[in-house]
PDB file of N, CA, C and O in Angstrom:
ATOM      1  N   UNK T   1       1.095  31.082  19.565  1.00 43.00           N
ATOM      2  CA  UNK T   1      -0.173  31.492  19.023  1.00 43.00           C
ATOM      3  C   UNK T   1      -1.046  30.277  18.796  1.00 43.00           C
ATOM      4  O   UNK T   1      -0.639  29.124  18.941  1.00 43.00           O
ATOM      5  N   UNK T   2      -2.372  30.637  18.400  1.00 49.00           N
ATOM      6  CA  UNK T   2      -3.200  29.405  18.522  1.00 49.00           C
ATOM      7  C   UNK T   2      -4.485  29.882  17.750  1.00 49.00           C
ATOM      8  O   UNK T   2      -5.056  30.934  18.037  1.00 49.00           O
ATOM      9  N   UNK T   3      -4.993  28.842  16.523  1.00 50.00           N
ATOM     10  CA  UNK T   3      -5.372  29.217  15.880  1.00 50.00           C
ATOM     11  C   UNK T   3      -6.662  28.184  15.631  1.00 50.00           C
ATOM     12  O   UNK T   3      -6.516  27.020  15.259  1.00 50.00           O
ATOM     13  N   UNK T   4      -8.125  28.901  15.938  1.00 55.00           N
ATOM     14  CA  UNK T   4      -9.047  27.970  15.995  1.00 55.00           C
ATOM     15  C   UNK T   4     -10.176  27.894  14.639  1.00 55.00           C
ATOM     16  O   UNK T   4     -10.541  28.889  14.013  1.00 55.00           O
ATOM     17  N   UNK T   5     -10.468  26.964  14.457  1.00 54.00           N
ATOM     18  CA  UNK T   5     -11.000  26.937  12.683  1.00 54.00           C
ATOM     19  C   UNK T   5     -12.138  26.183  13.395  1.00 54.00           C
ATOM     20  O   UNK T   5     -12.125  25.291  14.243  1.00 54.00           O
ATOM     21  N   UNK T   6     -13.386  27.017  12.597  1.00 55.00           N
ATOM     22  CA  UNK T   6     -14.580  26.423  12.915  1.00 55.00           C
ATOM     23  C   UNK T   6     -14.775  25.136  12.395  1.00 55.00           C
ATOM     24  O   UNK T   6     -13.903  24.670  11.661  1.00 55.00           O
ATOM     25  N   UNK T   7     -15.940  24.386  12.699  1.00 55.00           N
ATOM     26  CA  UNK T   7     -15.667  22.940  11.689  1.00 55.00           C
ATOM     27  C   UNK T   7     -16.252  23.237  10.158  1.00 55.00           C
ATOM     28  O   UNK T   7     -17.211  23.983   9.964  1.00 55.00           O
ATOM     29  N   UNK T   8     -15.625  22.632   9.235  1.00 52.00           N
ATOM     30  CA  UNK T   8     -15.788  22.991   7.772  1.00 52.00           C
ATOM     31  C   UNK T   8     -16.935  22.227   7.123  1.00 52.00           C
ATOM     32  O   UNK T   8     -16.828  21.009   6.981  1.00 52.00           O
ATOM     33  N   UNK T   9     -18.237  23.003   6.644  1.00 54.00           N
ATOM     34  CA  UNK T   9     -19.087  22.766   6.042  1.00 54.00           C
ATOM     35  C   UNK T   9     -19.126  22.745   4.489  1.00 54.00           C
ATOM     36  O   UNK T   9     -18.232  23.334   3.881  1.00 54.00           O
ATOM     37  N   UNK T  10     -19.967  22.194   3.910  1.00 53.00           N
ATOM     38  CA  UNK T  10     -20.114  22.410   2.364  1.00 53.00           C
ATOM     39  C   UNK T  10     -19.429  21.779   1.407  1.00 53.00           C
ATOM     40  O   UNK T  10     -19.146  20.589   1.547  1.00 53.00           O
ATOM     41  N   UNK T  11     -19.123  22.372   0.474  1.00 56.00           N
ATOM     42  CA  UNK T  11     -18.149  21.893  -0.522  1.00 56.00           C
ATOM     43  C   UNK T  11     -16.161  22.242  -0.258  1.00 56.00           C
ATOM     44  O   UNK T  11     -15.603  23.334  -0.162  1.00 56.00           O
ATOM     45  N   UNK T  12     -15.592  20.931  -0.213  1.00 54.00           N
ATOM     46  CA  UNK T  12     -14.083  21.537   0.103  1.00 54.00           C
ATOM     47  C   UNK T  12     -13.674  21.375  -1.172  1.00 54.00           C
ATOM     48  O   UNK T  12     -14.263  20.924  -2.154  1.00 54.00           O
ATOM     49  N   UNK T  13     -12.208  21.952  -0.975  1.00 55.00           N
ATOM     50  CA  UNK T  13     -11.738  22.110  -2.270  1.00 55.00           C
ATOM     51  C   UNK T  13     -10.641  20.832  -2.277  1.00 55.00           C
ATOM     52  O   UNK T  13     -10.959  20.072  -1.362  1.00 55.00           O
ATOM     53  N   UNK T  14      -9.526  20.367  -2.959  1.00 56.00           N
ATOM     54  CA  UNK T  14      -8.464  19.544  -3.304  1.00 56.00           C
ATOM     55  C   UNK T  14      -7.914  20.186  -2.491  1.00 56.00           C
ATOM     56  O   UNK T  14      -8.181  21.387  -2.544  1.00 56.00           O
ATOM     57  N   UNK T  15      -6.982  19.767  -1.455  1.00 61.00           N
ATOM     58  CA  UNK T  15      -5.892  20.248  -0.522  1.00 61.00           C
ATOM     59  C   UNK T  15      -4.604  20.668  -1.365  1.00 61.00           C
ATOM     60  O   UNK T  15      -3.801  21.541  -1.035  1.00 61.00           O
ATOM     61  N   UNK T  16      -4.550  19.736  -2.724  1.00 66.00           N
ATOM     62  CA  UNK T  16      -3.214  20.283  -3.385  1.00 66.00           C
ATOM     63  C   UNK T  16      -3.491  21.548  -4.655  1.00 66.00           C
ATOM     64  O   UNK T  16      -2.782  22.213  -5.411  1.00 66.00           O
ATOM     65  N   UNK T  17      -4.665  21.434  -4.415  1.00 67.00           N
ATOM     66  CA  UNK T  17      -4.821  22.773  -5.452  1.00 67.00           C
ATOM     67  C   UNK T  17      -4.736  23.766  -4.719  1.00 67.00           C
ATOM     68  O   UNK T  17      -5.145  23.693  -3.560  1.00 67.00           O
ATOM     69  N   UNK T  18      -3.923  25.482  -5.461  1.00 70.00           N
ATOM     70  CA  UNK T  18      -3.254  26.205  -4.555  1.00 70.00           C
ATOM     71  C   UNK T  18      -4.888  27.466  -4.055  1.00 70.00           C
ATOM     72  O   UNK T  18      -6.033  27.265  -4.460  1.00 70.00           O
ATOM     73  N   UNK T  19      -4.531  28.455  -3.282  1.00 72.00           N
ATOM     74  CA  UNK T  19      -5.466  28.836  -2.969  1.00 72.00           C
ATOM     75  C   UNK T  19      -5.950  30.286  -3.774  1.00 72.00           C
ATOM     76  O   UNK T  19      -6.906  31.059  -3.715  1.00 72.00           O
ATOM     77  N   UNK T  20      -4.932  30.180  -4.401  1.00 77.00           N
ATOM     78  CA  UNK T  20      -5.249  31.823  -5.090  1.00 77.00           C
ATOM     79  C   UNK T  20      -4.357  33.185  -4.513  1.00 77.00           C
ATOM     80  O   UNK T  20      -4.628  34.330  -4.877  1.00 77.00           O
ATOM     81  N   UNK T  21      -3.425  32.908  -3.706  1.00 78.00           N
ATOM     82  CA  UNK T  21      -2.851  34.340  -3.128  1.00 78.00           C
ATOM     83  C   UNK T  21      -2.089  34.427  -3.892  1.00 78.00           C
ATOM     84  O   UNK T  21      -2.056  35.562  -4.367  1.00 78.00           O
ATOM     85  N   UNK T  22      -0.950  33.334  -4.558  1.00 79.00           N
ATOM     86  CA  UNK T  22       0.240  33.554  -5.122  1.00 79.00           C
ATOM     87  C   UNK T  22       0.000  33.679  -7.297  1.00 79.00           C
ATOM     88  O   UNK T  22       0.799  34.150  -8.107  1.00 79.00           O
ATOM     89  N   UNK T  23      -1.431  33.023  -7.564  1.00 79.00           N
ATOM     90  CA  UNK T  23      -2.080  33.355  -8.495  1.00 79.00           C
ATOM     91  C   UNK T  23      -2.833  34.444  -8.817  1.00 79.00           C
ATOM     92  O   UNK T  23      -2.878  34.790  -9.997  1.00 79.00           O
ATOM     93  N   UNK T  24      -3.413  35.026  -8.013  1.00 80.00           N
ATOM     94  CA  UNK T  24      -4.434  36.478  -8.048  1.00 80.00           C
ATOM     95  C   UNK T  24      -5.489  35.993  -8.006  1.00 80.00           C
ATOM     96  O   UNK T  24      -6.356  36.864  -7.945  1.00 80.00           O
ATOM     97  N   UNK T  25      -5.842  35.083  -8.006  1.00 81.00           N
ATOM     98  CA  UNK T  25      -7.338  34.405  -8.067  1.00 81.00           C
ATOM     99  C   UNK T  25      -8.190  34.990  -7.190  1.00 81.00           C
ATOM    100  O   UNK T  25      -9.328  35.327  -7.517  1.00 81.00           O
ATOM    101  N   UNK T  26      -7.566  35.199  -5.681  1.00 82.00           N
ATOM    102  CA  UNK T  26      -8.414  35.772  -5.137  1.00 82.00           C
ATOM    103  C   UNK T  26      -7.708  37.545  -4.858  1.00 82.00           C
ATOM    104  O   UNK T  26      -6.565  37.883  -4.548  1.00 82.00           O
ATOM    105  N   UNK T  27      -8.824  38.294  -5.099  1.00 85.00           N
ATOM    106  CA  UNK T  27      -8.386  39.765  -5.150  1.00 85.00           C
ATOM    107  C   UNK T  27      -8.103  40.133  -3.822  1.00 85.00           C
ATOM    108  O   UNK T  27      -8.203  39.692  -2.677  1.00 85.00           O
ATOM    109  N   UNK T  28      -7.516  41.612  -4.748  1.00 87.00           N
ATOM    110  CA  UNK T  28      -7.215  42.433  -3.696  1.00 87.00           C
ATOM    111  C   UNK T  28      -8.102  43.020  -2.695  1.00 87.00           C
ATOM    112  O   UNK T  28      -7.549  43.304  -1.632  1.00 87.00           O
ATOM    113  N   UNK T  29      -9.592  43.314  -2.810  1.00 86.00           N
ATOM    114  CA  UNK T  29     -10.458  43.279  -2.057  1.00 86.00           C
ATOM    115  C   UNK T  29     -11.021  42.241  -1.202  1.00 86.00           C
ATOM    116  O   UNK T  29     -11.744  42.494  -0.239  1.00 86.00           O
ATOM    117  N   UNK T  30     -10.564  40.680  -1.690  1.00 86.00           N
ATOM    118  CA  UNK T  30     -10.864  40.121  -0.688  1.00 86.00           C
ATOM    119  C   UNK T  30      -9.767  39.888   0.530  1.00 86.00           C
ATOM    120  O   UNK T  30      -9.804  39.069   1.448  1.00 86.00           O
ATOM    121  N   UNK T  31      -8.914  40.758   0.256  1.00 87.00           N
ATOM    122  CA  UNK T  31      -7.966  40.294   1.521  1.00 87.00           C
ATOM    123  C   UNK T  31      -8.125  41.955   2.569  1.00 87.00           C
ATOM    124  O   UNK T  31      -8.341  43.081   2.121  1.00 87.00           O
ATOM    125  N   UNK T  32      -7.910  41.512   4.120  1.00 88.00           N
ATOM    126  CA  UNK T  32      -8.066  42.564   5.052  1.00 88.00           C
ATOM    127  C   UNK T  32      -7.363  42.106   5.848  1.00 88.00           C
ATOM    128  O   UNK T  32      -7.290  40.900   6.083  1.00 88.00           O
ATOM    129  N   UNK T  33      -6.509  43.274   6.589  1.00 90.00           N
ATOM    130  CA  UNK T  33      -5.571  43.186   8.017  1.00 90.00           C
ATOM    131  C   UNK T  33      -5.978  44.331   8.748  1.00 90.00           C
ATOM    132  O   UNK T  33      -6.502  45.319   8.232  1.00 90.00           O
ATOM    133  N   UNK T  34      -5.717  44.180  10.032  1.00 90.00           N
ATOM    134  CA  UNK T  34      -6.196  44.321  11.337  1.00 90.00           C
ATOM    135  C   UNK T  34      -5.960  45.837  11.022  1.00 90.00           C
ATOM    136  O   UNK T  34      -6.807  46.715  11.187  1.00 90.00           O
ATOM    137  N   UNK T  35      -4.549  46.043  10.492  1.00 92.00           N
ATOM    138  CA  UNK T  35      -3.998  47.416  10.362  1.00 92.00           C
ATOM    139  C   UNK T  35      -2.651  47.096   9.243  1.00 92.00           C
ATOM    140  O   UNK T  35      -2.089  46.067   8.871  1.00 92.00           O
ATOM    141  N   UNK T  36      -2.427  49.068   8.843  1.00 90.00           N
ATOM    142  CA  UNK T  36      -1.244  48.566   7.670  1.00 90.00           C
ATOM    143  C   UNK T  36      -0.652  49.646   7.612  1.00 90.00           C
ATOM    144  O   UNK T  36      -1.402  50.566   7.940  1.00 90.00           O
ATOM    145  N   UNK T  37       0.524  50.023   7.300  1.00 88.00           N
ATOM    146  CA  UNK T  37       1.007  51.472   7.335  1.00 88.00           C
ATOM    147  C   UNK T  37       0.462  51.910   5.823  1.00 88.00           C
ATOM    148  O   UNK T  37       0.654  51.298   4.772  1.00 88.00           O
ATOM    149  N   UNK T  38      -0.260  53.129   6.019  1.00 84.00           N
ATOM    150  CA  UNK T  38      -1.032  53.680   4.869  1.00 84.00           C
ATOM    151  C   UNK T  38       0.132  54.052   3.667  1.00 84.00           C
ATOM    152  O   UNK T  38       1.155  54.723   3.800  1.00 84.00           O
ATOM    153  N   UNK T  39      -0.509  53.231   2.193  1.00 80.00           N
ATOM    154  CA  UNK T  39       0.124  53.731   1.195  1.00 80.00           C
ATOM    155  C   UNK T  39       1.803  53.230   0.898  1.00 80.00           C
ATOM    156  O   UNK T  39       2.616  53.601   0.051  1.00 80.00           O
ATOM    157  N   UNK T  40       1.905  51.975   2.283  1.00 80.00           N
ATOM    158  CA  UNK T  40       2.917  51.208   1.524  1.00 80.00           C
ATOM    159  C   UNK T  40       3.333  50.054   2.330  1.00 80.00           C
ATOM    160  O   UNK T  40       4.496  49.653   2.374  1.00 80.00           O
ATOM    161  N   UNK T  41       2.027  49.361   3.177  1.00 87.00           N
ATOM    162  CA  UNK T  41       2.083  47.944   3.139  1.00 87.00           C
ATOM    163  C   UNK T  41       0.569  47.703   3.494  1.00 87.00           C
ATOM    164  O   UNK T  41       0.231  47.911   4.660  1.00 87.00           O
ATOM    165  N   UNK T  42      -0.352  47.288   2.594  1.00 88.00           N
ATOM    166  CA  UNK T  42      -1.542  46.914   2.702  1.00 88.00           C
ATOM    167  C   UNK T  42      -1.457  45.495   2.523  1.00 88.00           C
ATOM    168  O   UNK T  42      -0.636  44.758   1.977  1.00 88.00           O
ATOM    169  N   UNK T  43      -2.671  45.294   3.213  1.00 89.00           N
ATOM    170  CA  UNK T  43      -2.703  43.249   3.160  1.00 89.00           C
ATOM    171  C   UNK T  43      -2.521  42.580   1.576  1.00 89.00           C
ATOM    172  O   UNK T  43      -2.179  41.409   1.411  1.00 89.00           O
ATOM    173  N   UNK T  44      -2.763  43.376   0.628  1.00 87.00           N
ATOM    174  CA  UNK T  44      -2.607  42.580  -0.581  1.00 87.00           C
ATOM    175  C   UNK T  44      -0.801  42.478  -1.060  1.00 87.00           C
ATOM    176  O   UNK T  44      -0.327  42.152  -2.149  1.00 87.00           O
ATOM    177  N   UNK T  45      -0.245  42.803  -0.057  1.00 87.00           N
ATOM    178  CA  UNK T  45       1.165  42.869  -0.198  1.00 87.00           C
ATOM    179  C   UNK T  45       1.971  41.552   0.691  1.00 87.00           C
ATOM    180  O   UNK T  45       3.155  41.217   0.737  1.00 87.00           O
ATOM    181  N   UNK T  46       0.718  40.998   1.355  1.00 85.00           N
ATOM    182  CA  UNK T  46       1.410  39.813   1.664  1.00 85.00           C
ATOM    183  C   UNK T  46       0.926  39.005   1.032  1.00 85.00           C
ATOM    184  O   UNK T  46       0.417  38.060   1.635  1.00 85.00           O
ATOM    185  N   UNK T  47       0.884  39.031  -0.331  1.00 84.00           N
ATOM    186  CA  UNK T  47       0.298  37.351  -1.534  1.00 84.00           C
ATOM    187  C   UNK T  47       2.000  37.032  -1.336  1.00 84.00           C
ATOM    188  O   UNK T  47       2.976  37.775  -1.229  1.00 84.00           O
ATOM    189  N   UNK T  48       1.815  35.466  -1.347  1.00 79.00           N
ATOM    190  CA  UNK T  48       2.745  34.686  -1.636  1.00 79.00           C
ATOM    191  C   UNK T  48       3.530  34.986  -3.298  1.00 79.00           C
ATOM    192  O   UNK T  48       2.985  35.139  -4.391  1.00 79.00           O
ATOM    193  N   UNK T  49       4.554  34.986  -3.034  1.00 80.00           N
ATOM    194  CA  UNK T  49       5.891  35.698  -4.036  1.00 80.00           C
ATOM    195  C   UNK T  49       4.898  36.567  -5.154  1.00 80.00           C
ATOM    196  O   UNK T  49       4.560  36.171  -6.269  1.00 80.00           O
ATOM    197  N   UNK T  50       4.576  37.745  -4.563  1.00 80.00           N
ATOM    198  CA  UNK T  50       4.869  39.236  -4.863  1.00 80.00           C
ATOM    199  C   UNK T  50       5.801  39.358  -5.541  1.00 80.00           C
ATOM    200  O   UNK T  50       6.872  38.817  -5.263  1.00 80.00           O
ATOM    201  N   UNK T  51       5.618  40.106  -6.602  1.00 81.00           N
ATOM    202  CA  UNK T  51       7.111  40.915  -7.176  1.00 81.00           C
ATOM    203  C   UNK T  51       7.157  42.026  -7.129  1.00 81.00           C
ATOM    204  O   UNK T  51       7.885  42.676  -7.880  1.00 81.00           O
ATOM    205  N   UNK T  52       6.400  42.547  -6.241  1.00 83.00           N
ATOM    206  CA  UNK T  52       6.492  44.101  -5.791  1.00 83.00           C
ATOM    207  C   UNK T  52       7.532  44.164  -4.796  1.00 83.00           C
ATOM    208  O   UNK T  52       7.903  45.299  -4.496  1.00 83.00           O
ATOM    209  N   UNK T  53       7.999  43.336  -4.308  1.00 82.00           N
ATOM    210  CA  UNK T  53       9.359  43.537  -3.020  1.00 82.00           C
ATOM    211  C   UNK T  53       8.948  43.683  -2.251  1.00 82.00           C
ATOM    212  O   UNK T  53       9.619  43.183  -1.349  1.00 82.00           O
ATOM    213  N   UNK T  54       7.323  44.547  -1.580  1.00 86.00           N
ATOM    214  CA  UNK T  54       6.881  44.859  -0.707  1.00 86.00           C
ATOM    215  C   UNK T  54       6.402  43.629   0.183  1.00 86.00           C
ATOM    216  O   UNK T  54       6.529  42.511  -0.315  1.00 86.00           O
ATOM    217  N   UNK T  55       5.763  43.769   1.695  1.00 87.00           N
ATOM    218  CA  UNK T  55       5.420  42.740   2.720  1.00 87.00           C
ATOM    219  C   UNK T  55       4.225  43.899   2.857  1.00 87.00           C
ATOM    220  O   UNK T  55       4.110  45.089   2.563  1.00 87.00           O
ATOM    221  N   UNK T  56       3.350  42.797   3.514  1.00 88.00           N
ATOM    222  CA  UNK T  56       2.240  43.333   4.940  1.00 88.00           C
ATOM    223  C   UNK T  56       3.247  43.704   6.026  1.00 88.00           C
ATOM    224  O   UNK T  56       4.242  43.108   6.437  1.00 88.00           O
ATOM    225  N   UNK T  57       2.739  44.768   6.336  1.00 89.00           N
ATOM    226  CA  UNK T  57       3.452  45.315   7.725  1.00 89.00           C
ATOM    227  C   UNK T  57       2.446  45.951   8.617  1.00 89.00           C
ATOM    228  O   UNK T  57       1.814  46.932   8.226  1.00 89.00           O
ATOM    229  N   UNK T  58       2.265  45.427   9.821  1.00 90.00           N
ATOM    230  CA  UNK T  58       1.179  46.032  10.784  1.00 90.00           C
ATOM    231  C   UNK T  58       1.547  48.005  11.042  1.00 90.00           C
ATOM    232  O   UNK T  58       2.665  48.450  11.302  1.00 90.00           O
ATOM    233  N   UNK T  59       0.934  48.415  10.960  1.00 91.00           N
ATOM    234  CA  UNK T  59       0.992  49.193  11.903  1.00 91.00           C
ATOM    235  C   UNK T  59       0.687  49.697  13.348  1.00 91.00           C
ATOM    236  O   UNK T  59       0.572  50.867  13.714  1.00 91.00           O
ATOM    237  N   UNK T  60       0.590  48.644  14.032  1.00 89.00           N
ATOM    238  CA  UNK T  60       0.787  48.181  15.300  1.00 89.00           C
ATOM    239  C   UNK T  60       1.738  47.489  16.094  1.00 89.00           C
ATOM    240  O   UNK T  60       2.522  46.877  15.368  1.00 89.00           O
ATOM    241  N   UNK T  61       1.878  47.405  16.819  1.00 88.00           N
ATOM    242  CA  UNK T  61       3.487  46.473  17.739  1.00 88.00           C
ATOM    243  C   UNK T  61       2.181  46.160  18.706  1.00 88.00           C
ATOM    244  O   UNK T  61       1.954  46.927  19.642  1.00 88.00           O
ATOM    245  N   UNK T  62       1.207  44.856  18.427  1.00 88.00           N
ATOM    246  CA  UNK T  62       0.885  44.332  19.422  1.00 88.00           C
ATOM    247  C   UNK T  62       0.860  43.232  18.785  1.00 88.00           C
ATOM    248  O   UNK T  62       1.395  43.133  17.681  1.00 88.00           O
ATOM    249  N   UNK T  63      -0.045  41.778  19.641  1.00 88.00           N
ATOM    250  CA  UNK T  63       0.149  40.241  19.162  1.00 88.00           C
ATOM    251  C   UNK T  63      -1.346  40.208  18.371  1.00 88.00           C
ATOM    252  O   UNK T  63      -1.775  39.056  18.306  1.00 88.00           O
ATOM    253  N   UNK T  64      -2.301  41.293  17.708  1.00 88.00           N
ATOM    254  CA  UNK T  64      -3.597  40.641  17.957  1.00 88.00           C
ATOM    255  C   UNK T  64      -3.432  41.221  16.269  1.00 88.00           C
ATOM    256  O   UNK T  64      -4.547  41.324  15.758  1.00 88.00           O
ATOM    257  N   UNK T  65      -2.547  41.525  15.533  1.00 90.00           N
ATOM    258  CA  UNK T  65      -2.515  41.789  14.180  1.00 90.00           C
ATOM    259  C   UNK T  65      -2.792  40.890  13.232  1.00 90.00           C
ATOM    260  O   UNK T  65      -1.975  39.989  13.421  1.00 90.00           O
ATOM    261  N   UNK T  66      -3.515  40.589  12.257  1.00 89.00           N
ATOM    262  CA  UNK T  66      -3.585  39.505  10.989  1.00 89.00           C
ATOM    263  C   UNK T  66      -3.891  39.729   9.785  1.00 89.00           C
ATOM    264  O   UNK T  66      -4.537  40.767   9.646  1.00 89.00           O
ATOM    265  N   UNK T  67      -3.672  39.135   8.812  1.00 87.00           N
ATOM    266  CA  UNK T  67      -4.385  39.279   7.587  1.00 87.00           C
ATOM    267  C   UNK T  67      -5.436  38.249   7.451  1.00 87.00           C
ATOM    268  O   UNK T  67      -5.244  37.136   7.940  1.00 87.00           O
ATOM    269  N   UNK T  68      -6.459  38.510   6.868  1.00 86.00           N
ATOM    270  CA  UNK T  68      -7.623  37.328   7.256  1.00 86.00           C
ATOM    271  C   UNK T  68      -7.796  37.541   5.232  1.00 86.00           C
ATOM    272  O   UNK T  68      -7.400  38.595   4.734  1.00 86.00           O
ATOM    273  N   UNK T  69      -8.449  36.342   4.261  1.00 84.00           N
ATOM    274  CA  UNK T  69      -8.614  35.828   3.358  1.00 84.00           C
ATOM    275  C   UNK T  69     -10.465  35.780   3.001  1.00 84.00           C
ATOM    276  O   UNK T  69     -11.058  34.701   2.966  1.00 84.00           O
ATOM    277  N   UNK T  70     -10.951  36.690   2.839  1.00 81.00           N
ATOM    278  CA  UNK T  70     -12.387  36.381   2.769  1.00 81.00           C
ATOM    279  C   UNK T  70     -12.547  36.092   1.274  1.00 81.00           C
ATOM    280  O   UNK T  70     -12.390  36.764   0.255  1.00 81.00           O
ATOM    281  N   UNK T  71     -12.985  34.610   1.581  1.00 68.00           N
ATOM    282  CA  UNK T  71     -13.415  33.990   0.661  1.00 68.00           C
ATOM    283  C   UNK T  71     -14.530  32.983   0.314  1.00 68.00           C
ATOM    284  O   UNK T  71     -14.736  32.416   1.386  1.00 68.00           O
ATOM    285  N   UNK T  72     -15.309  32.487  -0.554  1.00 60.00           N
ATOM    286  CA  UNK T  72     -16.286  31.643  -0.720  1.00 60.00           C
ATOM    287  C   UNK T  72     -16.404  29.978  -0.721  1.00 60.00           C
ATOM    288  O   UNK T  72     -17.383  29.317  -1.067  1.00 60.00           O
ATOM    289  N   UNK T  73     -15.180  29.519  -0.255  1.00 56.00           N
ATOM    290  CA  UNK T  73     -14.986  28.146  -0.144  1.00 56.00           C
ATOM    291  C   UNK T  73     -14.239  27.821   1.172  1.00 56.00           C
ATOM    292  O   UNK T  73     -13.726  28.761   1.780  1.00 56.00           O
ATOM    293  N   UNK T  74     -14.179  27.066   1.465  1.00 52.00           N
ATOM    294  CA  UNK T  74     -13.907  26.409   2.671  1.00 52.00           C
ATOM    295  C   UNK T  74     -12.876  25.451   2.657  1.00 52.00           C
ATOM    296  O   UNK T  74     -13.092  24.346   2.159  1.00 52.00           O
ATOM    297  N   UNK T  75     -11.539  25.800   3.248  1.00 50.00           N
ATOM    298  CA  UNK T  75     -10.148  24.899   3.357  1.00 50.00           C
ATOM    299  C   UNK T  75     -10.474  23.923   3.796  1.00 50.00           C
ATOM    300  O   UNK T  75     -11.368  23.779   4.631  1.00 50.00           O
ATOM    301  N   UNK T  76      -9.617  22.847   3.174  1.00 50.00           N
ATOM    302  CA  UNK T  76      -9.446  21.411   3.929  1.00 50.00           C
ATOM    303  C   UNK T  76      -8.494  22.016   4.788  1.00 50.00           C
ATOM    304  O   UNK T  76      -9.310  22.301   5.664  1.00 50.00           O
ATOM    305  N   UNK T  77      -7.601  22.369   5.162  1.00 46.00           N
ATOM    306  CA  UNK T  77      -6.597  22.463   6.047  1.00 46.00           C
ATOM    307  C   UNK T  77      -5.888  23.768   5.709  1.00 46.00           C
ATOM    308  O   UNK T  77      -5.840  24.250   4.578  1.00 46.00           O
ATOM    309  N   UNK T  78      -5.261  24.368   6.966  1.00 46.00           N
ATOM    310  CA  UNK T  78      -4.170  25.312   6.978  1.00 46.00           C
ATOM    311  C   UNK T  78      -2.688  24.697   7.565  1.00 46.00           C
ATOM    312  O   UNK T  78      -2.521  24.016   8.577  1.00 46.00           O
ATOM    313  N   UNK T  79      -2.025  25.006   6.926  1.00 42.00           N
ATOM    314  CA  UNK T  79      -0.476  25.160   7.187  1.00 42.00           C
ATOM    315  C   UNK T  79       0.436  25.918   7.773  1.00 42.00           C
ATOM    316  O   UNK T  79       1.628  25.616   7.703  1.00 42.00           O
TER     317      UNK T  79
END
């Protein structure tokens, strides 16, 4: 896979400060996937250590599935 990031404008944030998935910082409305099996894996189920047990799970079997992060700041980097 291959993953292309526009070039980053504006204000960045600290690379070691975390991003908000595994805090709640950023909500459940700001997260969206391509697709999800209705009513028991939506994109807010893939935040980093959940204690719901649950995952994101496509409901698709193709390669073009994601969860995308809409948010108001701009990464120094992905991992």
């Amino acid at each position: 896979y291959s993953l292309n990031i526009p070039p980053i404008t504006g204000n960045m944030t600290d690379c070691s400060d975390p991003l908000g998935l595994s805090t709640n910082q950023i909500s459940d409305d700001s997260l969206f996937a391509t697709s999800w099996q209705p009513g028991r894996s939506g994109p807010w189920y893939g935040r980093l250590n959940n204690e719901s047990r649950r995952s994101w799970c496509s409901n698709e079997s193709d390669n073009n599935q994601y969860i995308q992060v809409n948010n108001n700041f701009a990464f120094c980097h992905i991992l």
